[in-house]
Amino acid sequence: MLRRLGLTRTARSLQRSKVAPISKAFFHSTEAGKPGPPQKLSKSYTAVFKKWFVRGMKLTFYTTLAGTLYISYELYKESNPPRQVPQSAAFANGLKKKELVILGTGWGAISLLKKLDTSLYNVTVVSPRSFFLFTPLLPSTPVGTIEMKSIVEPVRSIARRTPGEVHYIEAEALDIDPKAQKVMVQSVSEDEYFVSSLNYDYLVVSVGAKTTTFNIPGVYGNALFLKEIEDAQNIRMKLMKTIEQASSFPVNDPERKRLLTFVVVGGGPTGVEFAAELQDYVNQDLRKWMPDLSQEMNVILIEALPNILNMFDKTLIKYAEDLFARDEIDLQVNTAVKAVESTRIRTLQNGQKTDDIPYGMLVWATGNEPIELSKTLMGRIPEQTNKRGLLINDKLELLGAENSIYAIGDCTAHTGFFPTAQVAHQEGEYLAKILDKKLQINQLEWDMLNTADDTKASHLQKEINSMKSKLDKFNYKHMGALAYIGSETAIADLHMGDSSYQLKGMFAFLFWKSAYLAMCLSIRNKILIAMDWTKVYFLGRDSSV
Ligand SMILES: Cc1cc2nc3c(=O)[nH]c(=O)nc-3n(C[C@H](O)[C@H](O)[C@H](O)COP(=O)(O)OP(=O)(O)OC[C@H]3O[C@@H](n4cnc5c(N)ncnc54)[C@H](O)[C@@H]3O)c2cc1C
């Protein structure tokens, strides 16, 4: 305490000069036993304490004030966006405004939309999902660590905050005709059913991927996925229902044991984070309300490879695996799922031993495969020869339709890139810059076409050539990977230039939280998420359906 108040030196010098200890010297007693006037030492101690106390209070006050002002300003800005430039057929100088159609409202599409000067194009976004979903925190939602509404942001509000008017169509793209430059879209709402065709000059395909089942029989129909907000809702309902069902059976009943076995398949970040959240829920919440039943709950994580979290440094993998063992998550590596039935899964361990695991809930969180639209598009372009995803060049142009179609994010098969939000986000931002530059080139070409002055035309041509040569390739910068592994611990494998840093434990958990808060799209999301975490800390999880 003394050290914190900067008083160490004062106390030592007082000791050296043989002055009575502070506690005794604080009040000088008179012979009559009444407290006398405070001595010089007491005065200086009180004064220093007061000074630091006042400073501390001032600092707290100004920090709170600055924080409140910043948040209020950001909230005001978010809810009062300026007027947008309306869509139009042409610019004031007569140049035709190009039609830019963006398919999807995920990481790739929204990063593009946020960064793009939308007044330069007539932008139309088509997606069956009318909101952006902050997927990194999706595994926290089924057990109620974070509320589902806290991690979504309506696409209309994102679009409204851009400089130019953006049209949004709540529909699914069914087909793309690269030659005619048309997209066929179909509404998702049965009440207002329509099928229509949109013309485009540039098309950005950012439709993501779906979870692969590796054609294992029985996965569809029995397993739950964790990709969209409805999936999280389904898991929450199934979890609560299964626990209630189990409680109606007597202890040691095999049916009770089965119902209380929760299997997660896939040892990537999604599977690991969900298993960790589930075990946290059991240890931190269920143990209070249903102590006996919680002891019987069994979380099993199955991974076909020898390790979980393969993209992380080996020391971090070991740390996560040890923590799982301590937290009693049953980790089964080198284990391949062979078949899924409604109440049991069949596995093969180390290629030798088969096992039947009865389960109450099964969550499937394995890799990706292309959605139907991507497959249809591949079928239309001979250059698209990779079954895993759309092939693009280093400028993110779709092979076989380089002049008009871009593809970004999980729908692509780009060697060396993991299907992550980080990649999709950087690709979206890169594309925004490219589209800005392309428009500048178009403007110069238009000026050149409309000038009779040869000198000016040759000057413009040089400028165009120079700008074209500056259309850089996409250069991905890997910043690292983060994963929550339970019991308020996380792992972080960070990359800065050529160096890498590994963090683990409580500090990594705080870093994980701050990083995801910083990455949220809006201040509204940041506030809601921070409130959810605080609520869980003090009140526990609200996992009621
Ligand atoms: C639970 C979970 C946790 C994750 N955690 C992390 C993490 O911590 N860090 C990280 O880097 N990555 C993480 N990821 C991966 C990351 O979310 C994806 O890599 C990222 O979302 C890919 O972005 P995208 O734009 O390609 O696709 P998505 O974000 O999936 O978006 C696809 C969009 O396309 C729309 N769409 C689908 N079909 C059509 C159609 N026919 N027509 C029009 N639109 C269509 C969808 O509705 C959606 O809006 C996580 C993923 C999940 C599921």
CSV table of C-alpha atoms in Angstrom, one decimal, residues 49-262:
chain,number,residue,atom,x,y,z
A,49,PHE,CA,-3.1,10.3,1.1
A,50,LYS,CA,-5.5,13.1,0.3
A,51,LYS,CA,-3.6,14.2,-2.7
A,52,TRP,CA,-3.5,10.7,-4.2
A,53,PHE,CA,-7.0,10.0,-3.3
A,54,VAL,CA,-8.2,13.2,-5.1
A,55,ARG,CA,-6.0,12.4,-8.1
A,56,GLY,CA,-7.4,8.9,-8.3
A,57,MET,CA,-11.0,10.3,-8.1
A,58,LYS,CA,-10.2,12.8,-10.7
A,59,LEU,CA,-8.7,10.2,-13.0
A,60,THR,CA,-11.7,7.9,-12.5
A,61,PHE,CA,-14.1,10.8,-13.2
A,62,TYR,CA,-12.4,12.0,-16.3
A,63,THR,CA,-12.0,8.5,-17.7
A,64,THR,CA,-15.7,7.7,-17.1
A,65,LEU,CA,-16.6,11.0,-18.6
A,66,ALA,CA,-14.5,10.5,-21.7
A,67,GLY,CA,-15.8,6.9,-22.1
A,68,THR,CA,-19.4,8.0,-21.7
A,69,LEU,CA,-18.9,10.9,-24.2
A,70,TYR,CA,-17.2,8.6,-26.7
A,71,ILE,CA,-19.9,5.9,-26.4
A,72,SER,CA,-22.7,8.5,-26.6
A,73,TYR,CA,-21.0,10.1,-29.7
A,74,GLU,CA,-20.6,6.7,-31.4
A,75,LEU,CA,-24.2,5.7,-30.6
A,76,TYR,CA,-25.4,9.0,-31.9
A,77,LYS,CA,-23.4,8.6,-35.1
A,78,GLU,CA,-24.7,5.0,-35.5
A,79,SER,CA,-28.3,6.0,-35.1
A,80,ASN,CA,-28.1,9.2,-37.1
A,81,PRO,CA,-26.3,8.4,-40.3
A,82,PRO,CA,-25.9,11.3,-42.8
A,83,ARG,CA,-28.0,11.4,-46.1
A,84,GLN,CA,-26.9,9.0,-48.7
A,85,VAL,CA,-26.1,9.6,-52.4
A,86,PRO,CA,-29.1,8.1,-54.2
A,87,GLN,CA,-28.7,5.4,-56.9
A,88,SER,CA,-28.7,6.7,-60.4
A,89,ALA,CA,-28.3,5.6,-64.0
A,90,ALA,CA,-25.2,7.8,-64.5
A,91,PHE,CA,-22.7,10.2,-62.9
A,92,ALA,CA,-23.0,14.0,-63.4
A,93,ASN,CA,-20.4,13.8,-66.2
A,94,GLY,CA,-22.5,11.2,-68.1
A,95,LEU,CA,-20.5,8.1,-67.2
A,96,LYS,CA,-22.8,5.1,-66.7
A,97,LYS,CA,-22.9,4.0,-63.0
A,98,LYS,CA,-22.1,0.3,-62.8
A,99,GLU,CA,-24.3,-2.3,-61.2
A,100,LEU,CA,-22.5,-4.1,-58.4
A,101,VAL,CA,-24.3,-7.1,-56.9
A,102,ILE,CA,-23.0,-8.6,-53.7
A,103,LEU,CA,-24.2,-12.1,-52.8
A,104,GLY,CA,-24.2,-12.7,-49.0
A,105,THR,CA,-24.2,-10.8,-45.7
A,106,GLY,CA,-21.4,-12.6,-44.0
A,107,TRP,CA,-17.8,-11.6,-43.1
A,108,GLY,CA,-16.6,-11.1,-46.7
A,109,ALA,CA,-19.7,-9.2,-48.0
A,110,ILE,CA,-20.1,-7.0,-45.0
A,111,SER,CA,-16.4,-6.1,-44.8
A,112,LEU,CA,-16.6,-5.1,-48.4
A,113,LEU,CA,-19.8,-3.1,-47.9
A,114,LYS,CA,-18.3,-1.2,-44.9
A,115,LYS,CA,-15.1,-0.3,-46.7
A,116,LEU,CA,-16.6,0.5,-50.1
A,117,ASP,CA,-17.5,4.0,-51.2
A,118,THR,CA,-21.0,2.9,-52.2
A,119,SER,CA,-21.8,6.1,-53.9
A,120,LEU,CA,-19.5,5.0,-56.8
A,121,TYR,CA,-21.8,2.0,-57.8
A,122,ASN,CA,-25.4,1.1,-57.8
A,123,VAL,CA,-25.0,-1.5,-55.0
A,124,THR,CA,-27.5,-4.4,-54.5
A,125,VAL,CA,-27.0,-6.9,-51.7
A,126,VAL,CA,-28.8,-10.3,-52.0
A,127,SER,CA,-28.9,-12.7,-49.1
A,128,PRO,CA,-31.4,-14.9,-47.4
A,129,ARG,CA,-30.0,-13.7,-44.1
A,130,SER,CA,-31.0,-10.1,-43.3
A,131,PHE,CA,-28.3,-9.6,-40.7
A,132,PHE,CA,-24.6,-10.0,-40.2
A,133,LEU,CA,-23.6,-12.7,-37.7
A,134,PHE,CA,-20.5,-12.3,-35.6
A,135,THR,CA,-19.6,-16.0,-35.8
A,136,PRO,CA,-16.6,-16.1,-33.4
A,137,LEU,CA,-19.0,-15.7,-30.5
A,138,LEU,CA,-21.7,-18.1,-31.8
A,139,PRO,CA,-20.4,-21.0,-29.7
A,140,SER,CA,-21.1,-18.9,-26.6
A,141,THR,CA,-24.8,-18.5,-27.4
A,142,PRO,CA,-26.4,-22.0,-27.0
A,143,VAL,CA,-25.6,-22.1,-23.2
A,144,GLY,CA,-26.5,-18.4,-22.7
A,145,THR,CA,-23.1,-16.9,-22.1
A,146,ILE,CA,-24.0,-14.5,-24.8
A,147,GLU,CA,-27.4,-13.6,-26.0
A,148,MET,CA,-28.1,-14.3,-29.7
A,149,LYS,CA,-29.3,-10.8,-30.4
A,150,SER,CA,-26.1,-9.4,-29.1
A,151,ILE,CA,-24.0,-10.9,-32.0
A,152,VAL,CA,-26.2,-9.9,-34.9
A,153,GLU,CA,-26.4,-6.6,-36.8
A,154,PRO,CA,-29.2,-5.9,-39.3
A,155,VAL,CA,-27.8,-5.5,-42.9
A,156,ARG,CA,-30.1,-2.5,-43.4
A,157,SER,CA,-28.5,-0.5,-40.7
A,158,ILE,CA,-25.0,-1.4,-41.9
A,159,ALA,CA,-26.0,-0.4,-45.5
A,160,ARG,CA,-27.6,2.8,-44.3
A,161,ARG,CA,-24.3,3.9,-42.7
A,162,THR,CA,-22.5,3.8,-46.1
A,163,PRO,CA,-22.1,6.9,-48.3
A,164,GLY,CA,-24.3,5.7,-51.1
A,165,GLU,CA,-27.8,4.2,-51.2
A,166,VAL,CA,-27.7,0.4,-51.1
A,167,HIS,CA,-30.5,-1.9,-52.0
A,168,TYR,CA,-31.1,-5.1,-50.1
A,169,ILE,CA,-33.1,-8.1,-51.4
A,170,GLU,CA,-33.9,-10.8,-48.9
A,171,ALA,CA,-33.5,-13.6,-51.3
A,172,GLU,CA,-31.3,-16.5,-52.3
A,173,ALA,CA,-29.3,-16.6,-55.4
A,174,LEU,CA,-30.2,-19.7,-57.4
A,175,ASP,CA,-28.1,-19.4,-60.5
A,176,ILE,CA,-25.5,-17.2,-62.1
A,177,ASP,CA,-25.1,-16.8,-65.9
A,178,PRO,CA,-21.5,-15.5,-66.3
A,179,LYS,CA,-21.9,-14.8,-70.0
A,180,ALA,CA,-25.2,-12.8,-69.8
A,181,GLN,CA,-24.0,-11.3,-66.5
A,182,LYS,CA,-27.3,-12.1,-64.7
A,183,VAL,CA,-28.1,-13.6,-61.3
A,184,MET,CA,-31.4,-15.4,-60.7
A,185,VAL,CA,-32.8,-14.8,-57.3
A,186,GLN,CA,-35.7,-16.3,-55.3
A,187,SER,CA,-37.3,-14.8,-52.3
A,188,VAL,CA,-37.0,-16.6,-49.0
A,189,SER,CA,-40.3,-15.4,-47.7
A,190,GLU,CA,-43.2,-17.6,-48.8
A,191,ASP,CA,-45.7,-14.7,-48.2
A,192,GLU,CA,-44.0,-12.6,-50.8
A,193,TYR,CA,-42.8,-15.1,-53.2
A,194,PHE,CA,-40.9,-13.9,-56.3
A,195,VAL,CA,-38.2,-15.1,-58.7
A,196,SER,CA,-36.3,-12.5,-60.6
A,197,SER,CA,-33.2,-11.8,-62.5
A,198,LEU,CA,-30.6,-9.1,-61.7
A,199,ASN,CA,-28.1,-7.7,-64.2
A,200,TYR,CA,-24.7,-6.9,-63.0
A,201,ASP,CA,-21.5,-5.3,-64.2
A,202,TYR,CA,-19.6,-6.7,-61.2
A,203,LEU,CA,-20.7,-9.6,-59.1
A,204,VAL,CA,-19.2,-10.5,-55.7
A,205,VAL,CA,-19.9,-14.0,-54.6
A,206,SER,CA,-19.5,-14.3,-50.9
A,207,VAL,CA,-22.0,-17.0,-50.1
A,208,GLY,CA,-19.9,-18.9,-47.6
A,209,ALA,CA,-20.0,-22.7,-47.3
A,210,LYS,CA,-21.9,-25.4,-45.4
A,211,THR,CA,-20.7,-27.8,-42.9
A,212,THR,CA,-19.5,-31.0,-44.5
A,213,THR,CA,-20.8,-34.4,-43.3
A,214,PHE,CA,-18.2,-36.4,-45.3
A,215,ASN,CA,-21.2,-38.3,-46.6
A,216,ILE,CA,-21.3,-40.1,-43.3
A,217,PRO,CA,-24.7,-41.8,-43.1
A,218,GLY,CA,-27.2,-40.4,-40.5
A,219,VAL,CA,-25.5,-37.1,-39.8
A,220,TYR,CA,-28.3,-35.2,-41.5
A,221,GLY,CA,-31.5,-35.7,-39.5
A,222,ASN,CA,-29.7,-36.7,-36.2
A,223,ALA,CA,-26.9,-34.2,-35.6
A,224,LEU,CA,-27.2,-30.5,-34.9
A,225,PHE,CA,-25.0,-28.0,-36.7
A,226,LEU,CA,-23.5,-24.7,-35.4
A,227,LYS,CA,-23.2,-22.3,-38.3
A,228,GLU,CA,-26.2,-20.0,-38.1
A,229,ILE,CA,-28.2,-18.3,-35.3
A,230,GLU,CA,-31.1,-20.8,-35.8
A,231,ASP,CA,-28.6,-23.6,-35.2
A,232,ALA,CA,-27.6,-22.1,-31.8
A,233,GLN,CA,-31.3,-21.8,-31.0
A,234,ASN,CA,-31.9,-25.4,-31.9
A,235,ILE,CA,-29.0,-26.5,-29.7
A,236,ARG,CA,-30.2,-24.5,-26.8
A,237,MET,CA,-33.7,-26.0,-27.0
A,238,LYS,CA,-32.4,-29.6,-27.4
A,239,LEU,CA,-30.0,-29.1,-24.5
A,240,MET,CA,-32.7,-27.9,-22.1
A,241,LYS,CA,-35.2,-30.6,-23.3
A,242,THR,CA,-32.6,-33.4,-22.9
A,243,ILE,CA,-31.7,-32.3,-19.4
A,244,GLU,CA,-35.3,-32.2,-18.4
A,245,GLN,CA,-36.0,-35.6,-20.0
A,246,ALA,CA,-32.9,-37.1,-18.2
A,247,SER,CA,-34.1,-35.8,-14.8
A,248,SER,CA,-37.3,-37.9,-15.1
A,249,PHE,CA,-35.2,-41.2,-15.1
A,250,PRO,CA,-33.8,-42.6,-11.9
A,251,VAL,CA,-30.1,-42.4,-11.2
A,252,ASN,CA,-28.1,-45.3,-12.9
A,253,ASP,CA,-30.8,-45.8,-15.5
A,254,PRO,CA,-29.0,-46.3,-18.8
A,255,GLU,CA,-31.5,-44.0,-20.6
A,256,ARG,CA,-30.6,-41.2,-18.1
A,257,LYS,CA,-26.9,-41.9,-18.8
A,258,ARG,CA,-27.5,-41.7,-22.6
A,259,LEU,CA,-29.4,-38.5,-22.4
A,260,LEU,CA,-26.7,-36.9,-20.3
A,261,THR,CA,-24.0,-37.7,-22.9
A,262,PHE,CA,-23.3,-34.8,-25.2
